[in-house]
Amino acid sequence: MSRSLYLICYDITHNRVRSQVAALLQPWRVGGQRSVAECWLSQTEFARLWPQLQARINPQTDSLLALRHDLRSHDQALGLGTIYTGQPFIVG
């Protein structure tokens, strides 16, 4: 069973519903930020998960978006990065 990287993004007004959506995504989540989850899912897993997510949101006030990363595509970077060579960061 092959998996693809999905970005699942949500903007949900009610805290309880937002927590439910986050809990549904947790088993597959490998990264992301608060309301942007990076998840490795098979097509079957996504097909089961997506209706569960849609059932929890209010389409009048909430947003839900899923993007599948196509591994055939190539990364493209704009600009030129530099390597930081300064002092190490000290926290505390």
Short mmCIF file of C-alpha atoms in Angstrom, two decimals:
data_model
loop_
_atom_site.label_atom_id
_atom_site.label_comp_id
_atom_site.label_asym_id
_atom_site.label_seq_id
_atom_site.Cartn_x
_atom_site.Cartn_y
_atom_site.Cartn_z
CA MET A 1 0.00 0.00 0.00
CA SER A 2 1.71 3.18 -1.14
CA ARG A 3 1.14 6.45 0.65
CA SER A 4 1.27 10.04 -0.54
CA LEU A 5 1.97 13.21 1.38
CA TYR A 6 -1.19 15.27 1.86
CA LEU A 7 -1.44 18.77 3.25
CA ILE A 8 -4.75 19.08 5.04
CA CYS A 9 -5.58 22.64 6.01
CA TYR A 10 -8.51 23.83 8.06
CA ASP A 11 -9.93 27.05 9.42
CA ILE A 12 -12.61 26.20 11.97
CA THR A 13 -14.38 28.70 14.19
CA HIS A 14 -15.39 26.48 17.14
CA ASN A 15 -12.67 25.13 19.42
CA ARG A 16 -14.44 21.81 20.05
CA VAL A 17 -14.78 21.04 16.34
CA ARG A 18 -11.20 22.15 15.68
CA SER A 19 -10.01 19.74 18.37
CA GLN A 20 -12.05 16.92 16.85
CA VAL A 21 -10.52 17.51 13.43
CA ALA A 22 -7.01 17.63 14.91
CA ALA A 23 -7.67 14.35 16.74
CA LEU A 24 -8.89 12.69 13.53
CA LEU A 25 -5.68 13.70 11.73
CA GLN A 26 -3.31 12.78 14.57
CA PRO A 27 -2.65 9.11 13.60
CA TRP A 28 -1.26 10.15 10.18
CA ARG A 29 0.22 13.52 11.04
CA VAL A 30 3.99 13.78 10.59
CA GLY A 31 4.35 17.54 10.75
CA GLY A 32 2.86 20.86 9.88
CA GLN A 33 1.61 23.79 11.90
CA ARG A 34 -1.50 24.11 14.02
CA SER A 35 -4.15 24.04 11.31
CA VAL A 36 -1.97 22.66 8.49
CA ALA A 37 -1.31 18.96 8.89
CA GLU A 38 1.23 17.02 6.82
CA CYS A 39 -0.14 13.48 6.64
CA TRP A 40 1.02 10.31 4.89
CA LEU A 41 -2.15 8.59 3.62
CA SER A 42 -3.02 5.91 1.11
CA GLN A 43 -5.84 6.64 -1.32
CA THR A 44 -8.11 4.34 0.70
CA GLU A 45 -7.25 6.05 3.99
CA PHE A 46 -7.87 9.47 2.47
CA ALA A 47 -11.19 8.30 0.98
CA ARG A 48 -12.32 7.21 4.47
CA LEU A 49 -10.93 10.23 6.33
CA TRP A 50 -12.15 13.05 4.06
CA PRO A 51 -15.93 12.48 4.57
CA GLN A 52 -15.35 12.31 8.35
CA LEU A 53 -13.62 15.68 8.25
CA GLN A 54 -16.32 17.22 6.05
CA ALA A 55 -19.07 15.95 8.35
CA ARG A 56 -17.62 17.89 11.29
CA ILE A 57 -17.29 21.33 9.74
CA ASN A 58 -19.90 24.00 9.13
CA PRO A 59 -19.55 24.94 5.44
CA GLN A 60 -21.00 28.40 6.18
CA THR A 61 -18.22 29.37 8.60
CA ASP A 62 -15.38 26.85 8.23
CA SER A 63 -12.90 25.92 5.52
CA LEU A 64 -11.25 22.61 4.72
CA LEU A 65 -8.67 21.95 2.01
CA ALA A 66 -6.58 18.91 1.05
CA LEU A 67 -3.64 18.90 -1.35
CA ARG A 68 -1.78 15.76 -2.44
CA HIS A 69 1.90 16.17 -3.20
CA ASP A 70 2.79 14.64 -6.54
CA LEU A 71 6.14 12.89 -6.14
CA ARG A 72 6.73 13.15 -9.89
CA SER A 73 7.05 16.91 -9.58
CA HIS A 74 10.36 18.58 -8.91
CA ASP A 75 11.06 21.10 -6.19
CA GLN A 76 11.74 24.58 -7.39
CA ALA A 77 13.51 27.19 -5.31
CA LEU A 78 13.55 30.88 -6.05
CA GLY A 79 16.47 32.94 -4.81
CA LEU A 80 19.71 31.88 -3.22
CA GLY A 81 20.03 30.87 0.42
CA THR A 82 23.06 31.40 2.60
CA ILE A 83 24.46 29.24 5.38
CA TYR A 84 24.47 30.83 8.82
CA THR A 85 28.04 30.88 10.16
CA GLY A 86 27.54 33.06 13.23
CA GLN A 87 27.52 32.13 16.90
CA PRO A 88 25.23 29.29 18.02
CA PHE A 89 21.88 30.36 19.41
CA ILE A 90 21.67 30.36 23.19
CA VAL A 91 18.27 29.88 24.79
CA GLY A 92 17.65 30.70 28.41
#
